[in-house]
Amino acid sequence: MPRFAYHQFLYGSDNYGVLVHDPETQQTAAIDAGDAGRYRQALDEKGWQLSHILITHHHGDHTEGLEELAAQTGAHVYGPAGNNAGHAHIMTRVSDGDEIAFAGEQIKVLHTPGHTLDMLNFHLPTESVCFTGDTLFSLGCGRVFEGDFGMMWNSLSKLMALPSDTIIYSSHEYTEANARFALSVDPENQKLKNRAAEIDSKRRQGQPTVPSLLSEEMATNPFLRASDSGIRAHLGMQGATDAEVFAEIRTRKDNF
Ligand SMILES: [Fe+2]
């Protein structure tokens, strides 16, 4: 049974913000802070006071509201080290293996570089929840801007090693387009076909497709399935390494 309450809301064109709240201690953590107004609105709707802000990476759509939100709420800001504008208001810089105390639990920090070099993901083992930022999406993964494909594959492999019942909160509603691409590289996967149909139906009703379960991603997300014989056969890459297959899938997505 999860102890915390979760509130996910949209901001910008397709970003998801999340609030995590502990009814016992009344502590509340925000994942990222791309839009101070939307985060404040979400806090007001729930009647929650913000105590923690956890920044995944420096991109503006995750950090532009940080200064204002931190000033308005007095929340303590945790995030990656770095010299970009998005790192400016981080109070405690954390890195791989660190733990952040929240409501009597420990949030584990995972460094998952690739999309950006500073990318952090936040894992709550006691809740079976992981906030994967722009590293792992529902049926997708982040575009590799600052790192390289090998680095991104290592980062995704770290997430794949989490328990399969981990609930994956990612930062964007990209799933419908991701499903179209996934079917192009894994066309015989019946679980993927079923999931794509569910996603279409959810989106038609305006419902979110985030969060998802890691086990669902392992069965249907092509970026986690570099070792799958069906995908390898489809790509003609039976003898390649997993990292090479991943690089080919990521390159195809960039050009899709
Ligand atoms: Fe990003």
CSV table of C-alpha atoms and ligand atoms in Angstrom, one decimal, residues 57 59 62 115 134, ligand 1:
chain,number,residue,atom,x,y,z
A,57,HIS,CA,17.9,18.4,-15.1
A,59,HIS,CA,16.3,22.3,-19.2
A,62,HIS,CA,11.8,21.8,-15.8
A,115,HIS,CA,19.5,13.4,-22.6
A,134,ASP,CA,13.4,12.9,-19.7
B,1,FE,FE,14.7,17.9,-21.1
